[in-house]
Amino acid sequence: MSNNEKRVNFEELRQKLTALKEEKKRIDSEARELAWKRDEINSRIKRLKAEALELKRLRDEANAEVKRIKEQKNKIKMERARKIEEIKKIQTEIKNLMAKKPKKEATVLQKEIKAMEWKIQTTPLSLQEEKQLVEKVKQLETQLNIHIKIEQLNQKKLELTAELRALEARAKSLHEKMMKEVDKSRKTHEEMLKRLEEVRNLKKEAENVHKMFLQAI
């Protein structure tokens, strides 16, 4: 082999070596890029999983709050039913007493009772007269007690009605709060599903990138 031929062969080998080096450099660069991309995707997957887990916690927290509020609402519902029943009973009792209500007003009866008691205490009376007055006082007191009982029942009815309104206001407030929590639960659940869908898509992408990485090295 002549010197010229040797030089040609050497030059060809040098060019091939240079080409191989360039090819290796390109492959290494591509492999690094694919590895970086794969790691970046895995990092995003990790972050999305953490976000999904946090969203799940918030959703479960909202659901637990909804359950707690429902229990409160049920208690209020039962309490409200009891008070309504109690008011109905009082109304019936008032109606029955109104049928027996004396024509004389309570103040008139009180004056008459006071006058008779004063007469019994200060006026000399025969036993029969005193007995008649005592009996009359008892009758007037019975009539007065009807007035007093009606007044007491009306007062109790007012108190129960106020309590009933307070319960209704509380129930309304709880319902509004519950609906907010329901909405919060729904939204966080939807966001969680979005994150999980992203995770699934990224996993597929990561698998493809990893395959390309293995092919590149």
CSV table of N, CA and C in Angstrom, one decimal, residues 51-52 55-56 58-60 63 182-198 200:
chain,number,residue,atom,x,y,z
A,51,GLU,N,-51.4,17.4,45.3
A,51,GLU,CA,-52.6,18.3,45.2
A,51,GLU,C,-53.9,17.5,45.3
A,52,ALA,N,-53.9,16.4,44.6
A,52,ALA,CA,-55.1,15.6,44.6
A,52,ALA,C,-55.4,15.0,46.0
A,55,LEU,N,-56.8,17.9,48.0
A,55,LEU,CA,-58.2,18.2,47.6
A,55,LEU,C,-59.1,17.1,48.1
A,56,LYS,N,-58.7,15.9,48.2
A,56,LYS,CA,-59.5,14.8,48.8
A,56,LYS,C,-59.7,15.1,50.2
A,58,LEU,N,-59.7,18.0,51.7
A,58,LEU,CA,-60.7,19.1,51.8
A,58,LEU,C,-62.1,18.7,51.5
A,59,ARG,N,-62.2,17.8,50.5
A,59,ARG,CA,-63.6,17.3,50.1
A,59,ARG,C,-64.1,16.5,51.2
A,60,ASP,N,-63.3,15.6,51.8
A,60,ASP,CA,-63.8,14.8,52.9
A,60,ASP,C,-64.2,15.6,54.1
A,63,ASN,N,-67.5,17.2,53.4
A,63,ASN,CA,-68.5,16.1,53.5
A,63,ASN,C,-68.8,15.9,55.0
A,182,VAL,N,-71.6,21.8,50.6
A,182,VAL,CA,-71.9,20.9,49.5
A,182,VAL,C,-71.3,21.4,48.2
A,183,ASP,N,-71.4,22.7,48.0
A,183,ASP,CA,-70.8,23.3,46.8
A,183,ASP,C,-69.2,23.1,46.9
A,184,LYS,N,-68.7,23.4,48.0
A,184,LYS,CA,-67.3,23.2,48.2
A,184,LYS,C,-66.8,21.8,48.0
A,185,SER,N,-67.6,20.9,48.5
A,185,SER,CA,-67.3,19.4,48.3
A,185,SER,C,-67.3,19.1,46.8
A,186,ARG,N,-68.3,19.6,46.1
A,186,ARG,CA,-68.5,19.3,44.7
A,186,ARG,C,-67.3,19.8,43.9
A,187,LYS,N,-66.9,21.1,44.2
A,187,LYS,CA,-65.9,21.8,43.4
A,187,LYS,C,-64.5,21.1,43.7
A,188,THR,N,-64.2,20.8,45.0
A,188,THR,CA,-63.0,20.2,45.3
A,188,THR,C,-62.9,18.8,44.7
A,189,HIS,N,-64.0,18.1,44.7
A,189,HIS,CA,-64.0,16.7,44.1
A,189,HIS,C,-63.7,16.8,42.6
A,190,GLU,N,-64.3,17.8,41.9
A,190,GLU,CA,-64.1,18.0,40.5
A,190,GLU,C,-62.6,18.3,40.2
A,191,GLU,N,-62.0,19.2,41.1
A,191,GLU,CA,-60.6,19.6,41.0
A,191,GLU,C,-59.7,18.4,41.2
A,192,MET,N,-60.1,17.5,42.2
A,192,MET,CA,-59.3,16.3,42.5
A,192,MET,C,-59.3,15.4,41.2
A,193,LEU,N,-60.5,15.2,40.6
A,193,LEU,CA,-60.6,14.4,39.4
A,193,LEU,C,-59.8,14.9,38.3
A,194,LYS,N,-59.7,16.2,38.2
A,194,LYS,CA,-58.9,16.8,37.1
A,194,LYS,C,-57.4,16.5,37.3
A,195,ARG,N,-57.0,16.6,38.6
A,195,ARG,CA,-55.6,16.3,38.9
A,195,ARG,C,-55.3,14.9,38.6
A,196,LEU,N,-56.2,14.0,39.0
A,196,LEU,CA,-56.0,12.6,38.8
A,196,LEU,C,-55.9,12.2,37.3
A,197,GLU,N,-56.8,12.9,36.5
A,197,GLU,CA,-56.8,12.7,35.0
A,197,GLU,C,-55.4,13.2,34.5
A,198,GLU,N,-54.9,14.3,35.0
A,198,GLU,CA,-53.6,14.8,34.5
A,198,GLU,C,-52.5,13.8,34.9
A,200,ARG,N,-52.8,10.6,35.1
A,200,ARG,CA,-52.9,9.5,34.2
A,200,ARG,C,-52.3,9.8,32.9
